Short mmCIF file of N, CA, C and O in Angstrom, two decimals:
data_model
loop_
_atom_site.label_atom_id
_atom_site.label_comp_id
_atom_site.label_asym_id
_atom_site.label_seq_id
_atom_site.Cartn_x
_atom_site.Cartn_y
_atom_site.Cartn_z
N MET A 1 154.61 109.90 118.51
CA MET A 1 153.27 110.39 118.29
C MET A 1 152.35 109.89 119.40
O MET A 1 152.41 108.73 119.76
N ASP A 2 151.49 110.74 119.83
CA ASP A 2 150.53 110.32 120.83
C ASP A 2 149.19 110.01 120.15
O ASP A 2 149.01 110.21 118.95
N ILE A 3 148.20 109.53 120.92
CA ILE A 3 146.91 109.10 120.38
C ILE A 3 146.14 110.26 119.76
O ILE A 3 145.41 110.09 118.79
N THR A 4 146.32 111.48 120.28
CA THR A 4 145.62 112.64 119.73
C THR A 4 146.09 112.92 118.31
O THR A 4 145.29 113.21 117.42
N THR A 5 147.37 112.83 118.07
CA THR A 5 147.90 113.06 116.73
C THR A 5 147.44 111.97 115.77
O THR A 5 147.07 112.24 114.63
N LEU A 6 147.41 110.73 116.24
CA LEU A 6 146.96 109.63 115.39
C LEU A 6 145.48 109.80 115.03
O LEU A 6 145.08 109.57 113.89
N ASN A 7 144.66 110.19 116.01
CA ASN A 7 143.24 110.41 115.75
C ASN A 7 143.03 111.56 114.76
O ASN A 7 142.12 111.53 113.94
N MET A 8 143.89 112.57 114.83
CA MET A 8 143.76 113.72 113.95
C MET A 8 143.97 113.30 112.49
O MET A 8 143.33 113.82 111.58
N TYR A 9 144.85 112.33 112.25
CA TYR A 9 145.11 111.87 110.90
C TYR A 9 144.27 110.66 110.51
O TYR A 9 144.45 110.09 109.44
N GLY A 10 143.35 110.24 111.40
CA GLY A 10 142.47 109.13 111.07
C GLY A 10 143.08 107.76 111.29
O GLY A 10 142.60 106.78 110.74
N TRP A 11 144.18 107.67 112.05
CA TRP A 11 144.83 106.39 112.25
C TRP A 11 144.57 105.79 113.61
O TRP A 11 145.15 104.79 113.97
N GLY A 12 143.73 106.37 114.39
CA GLY A 12 143.51 105.87 115.73
C GLY A 12 142.06 105.49 115.93
O GLY A 12 141.23 105.62 115.04
N GLY A 13 141.73 105.03 117.12
CA GLY A 13 140.34 104.71 117.43
C GLY A 13 139.96 103.33 116.95
O GLY A 13 140.79 102.52 116.57
N ASP A 14 138.66 103.08 117.00
CA ASP A 14 138.19 101.77 116.56
C ASP A 14 137.85 101.78 115.07
O ASP A 14 138.10 102.75 114.37
N TRP A 15 137.23 100.71 114.61
CA TRP A 15 136.95 100.56 113.18
C TRP A 15 135.95 101.59 112.66
O TRP A 15 135.94 101.93 111.50
N PHE A 16 135.06 102.05 113.50
CA PHE A 16 133.99 102.92 113.04
C PHE A 16 134.31 104.40 113.21
O PHE A 16 133.47 105.25 112.97
N GLY A 17 135.50 104.72 113.66
CA GLY A 17 135.90 106.12 113.76
C GLY A 17 135.38 106.84 114.99
O GLY A 17 135.35 108.07 115.01
N TYR A 18 134.98 106.13 116.03
CA TYR A 18 134.45 106.77 117.22
C TYR A 18 135.49 106.90 118.33
O TYR A 18 135.21 107.45 119.37
N GLY A 19 136.65 106.35 118.13
CA GLY A 19 137.68 106.43 119.16
C GLY A 19 137.32 105.69 120.43
O GLY A 19 137.81 106.00 121.50
N GLY A 20 136.41 104.72 120.33
CA GLY A 20 136.03 103.95 121.48
C GLY A 20 134.86 104.54 122.25
O GLY A 20 134.49 104.03 123.29
N TYR A 21 134.27 105.63 121.77
CA TYR A 21 133.16 106.27 122.46
C TYR A 21 131.87 106.12 121.66
O TYR A 21 131.88 106.30 120.45
N GLY A 22 130.79 105.84 122.31
CA GLY A 22 129.49 105.82 121.64
C GLY A 22 129.22 104.50 120.92
O GLY A 22 130.06 103.61 120.85
N TRP A 23 128.01 104.39 120.40
CA TRP A 23 127.58 103.19 119.69
C TRP A 23 127.80 103.38 118.20
O TRP A 23 127.44 104.41 117.64
N PRO A 24 128.35 102.39 117.51
CA PRO A 24 128.71 102.56 116.08
C PRO A 24 127.54 102.32 115.13
O PRO A 24 127.59 101.43 114.28
N TRP A 25 126.44 103.05 115.26
CA TRP A 25 125.27 102.83 114.39
C TRP A 25 125.57 102.98 112.90
O TRP A 25 125.14 102.14 112.11
N PRO A 26 126.26 104.00 112.48
CA PRO A 26 126.48 104.10 111.02
C PRO A 26 127.21 102.90 110.45
O PRO A 26 126.88 102.42 109.38
N GLY A 27 128.16 102.36 111.18
CA GLY A 27 128.89 101.19 110.70
C GLY A 27 128.01 99.96 110.62
O GLY A 27 128.06 99.20 109.65
N ILE A 28 127.17 99.76 111.61
CA ILE A 28 126.27 98.61 111.61
C ILE A 28 125.25 98.72 110.49
O ILE A 28 124.95 97.74 109.80
N ILE A 29 124.73 99.92 110.29
CA ILE A 29 123.74 100.12 109.21
C ILE A 29 124.37 99.83 107.85
O ILE A 29 123.75 99.22 106.99
N TRP A 30 125.62 100.26 107.65
CA TRP A 30 126.29 99.99 106.37
C TRP A 30 126.51 98.49 106.16
O TRP A 30 126.34 97.98 105.06
N VAL A 31 126.89 97.80 107.21
CA VAL A 31 127.11 96.35 107.11
C VAL A 31 125.80 95.63 106.77
O VAL A 31 125.76 94.77 105.89
N ILE A 32 124.72 96.00 107.46
CA ILE A 32 123.42 95.37 107.19
C ILE A 32 122.96 95.69 105.77
O ILE A 32 122.49 94.82 105.04
N GLY A 33 123.12 96.94 105.35
CA GLY A 33 122.76 97.32 103.98
C GLY A 33 123.57 96.57 102.94
O GLY A 33 123.04 96.13 101.91
N PHE A 34 124.85 96.41 103.20
CA PHE A 34 125.74 95.67 102.30
C PHE A 34 125.27 94.22 102.15
O PHE A 34 125.15 93.70 101.04
N LEU A 35 124.96 93.58 103.30
CA LEU A 35 124.52 92.19 103.26
C LEU A 35 123.16 92.04 102.57
O LEU A 35 122.95 91.10 101.79
N LEU A 36 122.24 92.96 102.84
CA LEU A 36 120.93 92.91 102.18
C LEU A 36 121.06 93.11 100.67
O LEU A 36 120.39 92.43 99.89
N PHE A 37 121.89 94.05 100.25
CA PHE A 37 122.07 94.31 98.82
C PHE A 37 122.60 93.07 98.10
O PHE A 37 122.04 92.64 97.09
N TRP A 38 123.67 92.48 98.62
CA TRP A 38 124.27 91.33 97.95
C TRP A 38 123.39 90.10 98.06
O TRP A 38 123.34 89.27 97.15
N GLY A 39 122.65 89.95 99.16
CA GLY A 39 121.70 88.85 99.29
C GLY A 39 120.58 88.96 98.28
O GLY A 39 120.19 87.97 97.65
N ALA A 40 120.05 90.18 98.10
CA ALA A 40 118.99 90.39 97.11
C ALA A 40 119.51 90.16 95.70
O ALA A 40 118.82 89.57 94.86
N LEU A 41 120.71 90.61 95.42
CA LEU A 41 121.30 90.40 94.10
C LEU A 41 121.51 88.92 93.81
O LEU A 41 121.22 88.44 92.71
N LEU A 42 121.96 88.18 94.80
CA LEU A 42 122.16 86.74 94.64
C LEU A 42 120.82 86.03 94.44
O LEU A 42 120.70 85.15 93.58
N ALA A 43 119.80 86.41 95.21
CA ALA A 43 118.48 85.80 95.06
C ALA A 43 117.91 86.09 93.67
O ALA A 43 117.31 85.21 93.04
N LEU A 44 118.11 87.30 93.17
CA LEU A 44 117.64 87.65 91.83
C LEU A 44 118.35 86.83 90.77
O LEU A 44 117.73 86.35 89.82
N LEU A 45 119.63 86.64 90.93
CA LEU A 45 120.40 85.83 89.98
C LEU A 45 119.93 84.38 89.99
O LEU A 45 119.75 83.78 88.92
N ILE A 46 119.72 83.81 91.16
CA ILE A 46 119.24 82.43 91.26
C ILE A 46 117.86 82.30 90.63
O ILE A 46 117.59 81.35 89.88
N TRP A 47 116.97 83.24 90.90
CA TRP A 47 115.62 83.21 90.31
C TRP A 47 115.69 83.30 88.79
O TRP A 47 115.00 82.57 88.09
N ALA A 48 116.55 84.17 88.25
CA ALA A 48 116.66 84.34 86.80
C ALA A 48 117.17 83.06 86.14
O ALA A 48 116.67 82.65 85.10
N VAL A 49 118.15 82.42 86.75
CA VAL A 49 118.71 81.19 86.17
C VAL A 49 117.67 80.07 86.22
O VAL A 49 117.48 79.36 85.24
N ARG A 50 116.98 79.93 87.34
CA ARG A 50 115.98 78.86 87.46
C ARG A 50 114.80 79.07 86.52
O ARG A 50 114.28 78.11 85.96
N SER A 51 114.38 80.31 86.35
CA SER A 51 113.22 80.54 85.48
C SER A 51 113.59 80.40 84.00
O SER A 51 112.74 80.04 83.19
N SER A 52 114.83 80.66 83.65
CA SER A 52 115.22 80.53 82.25
C SER A 52 115.53 79.08 81.87
O SER A 52 115.43 78.72 80.71
N THR A 53 115.90 78.26 82.84
CA THR A 53 116.21 76.87 82.54
C THR A 53 115.19 75.93 83.15
O THR A 53 115.48 74.79 83.44
N GLY A 54 113.97 76.41 83.35
CA GLY A 54 112.92 75.60 83.95
C GLY A 54 112.59 74.39 83.10
O GLY A 54 113.06 74.22 81.98
N SER A 55 111.76 73.54 83.65
CA SER A 55 111.42 72.33 82.92
C SER A 55 110.53 72.68 81.73
O SER A 55 109.44 73.21 81.89
N HIS A 56 111.06 72.44 80.57
CA HIS A 56 110.32 72.70 79.34
C HIS A 56 109.83 71.36 78.81
O HIS A 56 110.39 70.79 77.87
N ARG A 57 108.78 70.87 79.46
CA ARG A 57 108.23 69.58 79.08
C ARG A 57 107.52 69.73 77.75
O ARG A 57 106.73 70.64 77.56
N PRO A 58 107.78 68.83 76.80
CA PRO A 58 107.09 68.93 75.51
C PRO A 58 105.59 68.72 75.70
O PRO A 58 105.15 67.97 76.57
N HIS A 59 104.84 69.40 74.90
CA HIS A 59 103.38 69.29 74.99
C HIS A 59 102.94 67.92 74.50
O HIS A 59 103.52 67.34 73.59
N ASP A 60 101.89 67.41 75.14
CA ASP A 60 101.36 66.11 74.76
C ASP A 60 100.64 66.22 73.41
O ASP A 60 99.99 67.21 73.11
N THR A 61 100.76 65.15 72.64
CA THR A 61 100.03 65.10 71.38
C THR A 61 98.57 64.76 71.69
O THR A 61 98.26 64.25 72.77
N PRO A 62 97.67 65.02 70.76
CA PRO A 62 96.27 64.65 71.00
C PRO A 62 96.08 63.16 71.29
O PRO A 62 95.25 62.79 72.12
N LYS A 63 96.89 62.32 70.66
CA LYS A 63 96.79 60.88 70.93
C LYS A 63 97.23 60.54 72.35
O LYS A 63 96.64 59.67 72.99
N ASP A 64 98.25 61.24 72.85
CA ASP A 64 98.68 61.02 74.23
C ASP A 64 97.58 61.40 75.22
O ASP A 64 97.32 60.70 76.20
N VAL A 65 96.91 62.51 74.94
CA VAL A 65 95.82 62.94 75.81
C VAL A 65 94.68 61.93 75.78
O VAL A 65 94.10 61.59 76.81
N LEU A 66 94.39 61.43 74.59
CA LEU A 66 93.32 60.44 74.44
C LEU A 66 93.66 59.16 75.21
O LEU A 66 92.81 58.62 75.92
N ARG A 67 94.91 58.69 75.11
CA ARG A 67 95.33 57.49 75.85
C ARG A 67 95.25 57.71 77.36
O ARG A 67 94.82 56.84 78.11
N ARG A 68 95.68 58.89 77.82
CA ARG A 68 95.63 59.18 79.24
C ARG A 68 94.19 59.23 79.75
O ARG A 68 93.89 58.74 80.83
N ARG A 69 93.28 59.79 78.96
CA ARG A 69 91.87 59.84 79.36
C ARG A 69 91.27 58.44 79.43
O ARG A 69 90.47 58.15 80.31
N LEU A 70 91.66 57.56 78.50
CA LEU A 70 91.18 56.18 78.54
C LEU A 70 91.72 55.47 79.79
O LEU A 70 90.98 54.79 80.49
N ALA A 71 93.01 55.66 80.07
CA ALA A 71 93.62 55.01 81.24
C ALA A 71 93.02 55.51 82.54
O ALA A 71 92.90 54.76 83.51
N ALA A 72 92.62 56.78 82.59
CA ALA A 72 92.03 57.34 83.80
C ALA A 72 90.55 56.99 83.94
O ALA A 72 89.95 57.27 84.96
N GLY A 73 89.98 56.39 82.91
CA GLY A 73 88.57 56.01 82.96
C GLY A 73 87.62 57.14 82.63
O GLY A 73 86.43 57.05 82.91
N GLU A 74 88.13 58.20 82.04
CA GLU A 74 87.28 59.34 81.68
C GLU A 74 86.43 59.05 80.45
O GLU A 74 85.36 59.64 80.30
N ILE A 75 86.92 58.17 79.59
CA ILE A 75 86.16 57.81 78.38
C ILE A 75 86.14 56.29 78.26
O ILE A 75 87.00 55.59 78.81
N SER A 76 85.16 55.79 77.53
CA SER A 76 85.04 54.34 77.33
C SER A 76 85.92 53.93 76.15
O SER A 76 86.44 54.76 75.40
N GLU A 77 86.06 52.60 75.96
CA GLU A 77 86.86 52.10 74.84
C GLU A 77 86.23 52.47 73.50
O GLU A 77 86.93 52.76 72.54
N GLU A 78 84.90 52.44 73.45
CA GLU A 78 84.22 52.81 72.21
C GLU A 78 84.48 54.28 71.87
O GLU A 78 84.75 54.62 70.71
N GLU A 79 84.40 55.14 72.89
CA GLU A 79 84.67 56.57 72.68
C GLU A 79 86.13 56.77 72.25
O GLU A 79 86.42 57.57 71.38
N TYR A 80 87.03 56.00 72.87
CA TYR A 80 88.45 56.08 72.52
C TYR A 80 88.65 55.72 71.05
O TYR A 80 89.34 56.44 70.31
N GLU A 81 88.07 54.62 70.62
CA GLU A 81 88.23 54.19 69.22
C GLU A 81 87.64 55.21 68.26
O GLU A 81 88.22 55.51 67.22
N ARG A 82 86.49 55.76 68.60
CA ARG A 82 85.84 56.75 67.74
C ARG A 82 86.71 58.00 67.59
O ARG A 82 86.95 58.47 66.48
N LEU A 83 87.24 58.47 68.71
CA LEU A 83 88.07 59.68 68.67
C LEU A 83 89.43 59.40 68.01
O LEU A 83 89.97 60.26 67.32
N ARG A 84 89.96 58.21 68.21
CA ARG A 84 91.24 57.86 67.58
C ARG A 84 91.10 57.86 66.06
O ARG A 84 91.97 58.36 65.34
N LYS A 85 89.97 57.33 65.54
CA LYS A 85 89.74 57.33 64.09
C LYS A 85 89.60 58.74 63.55
O LYS A 85 90.09 59.04 62.46
N ILE A 86 88.95 59.60 64.33
CA ILE A 86 88.82 61.00 63.90
C ILE A 86 90.19 61.66 63.82
O ILE A 86 90.48 62.40 62.87
N LEU A 87 91.03 61.37 64.78
CA LEU A 87 92.37 61.98 64.79
C LEU A 87 93.25 61.46 63.65
O LEU A 87 94.07 62.20 63.13
N GLU A 88 93.07 60.23 63.26
CA GLU A 88 93.89 59.66 62.19
C GLU A 88 93.49 60.18 60.81
O GLU A 88 94.29 60.16 59.89
N ASP A 89 92.26 60.61 60.68
CA ASP A 89 91.80 61.12 59.37
C ASP A 89 92.28 62.51 59.09
O ASP A 89 92.79 63.26 59.68
#
């Protein structure tokens, strides 16, 4: 068999089917599209997993908030005691 017969049956030439002539744009576009598709799918999967298992910190109780405000100097000790008594009732 010669190269003409092989090309006729699709068994010759380079990977992109051009037989060594011309620039293989369709093949390059398919490769880039393939990589972009799978990259986007992987990024979406990573985002979905991270957002579903994100840090679910328990909410602070009112007493915790009161203690933090006292420690930060936002309220005085008298205000702290007054508000703590209100919360306990």
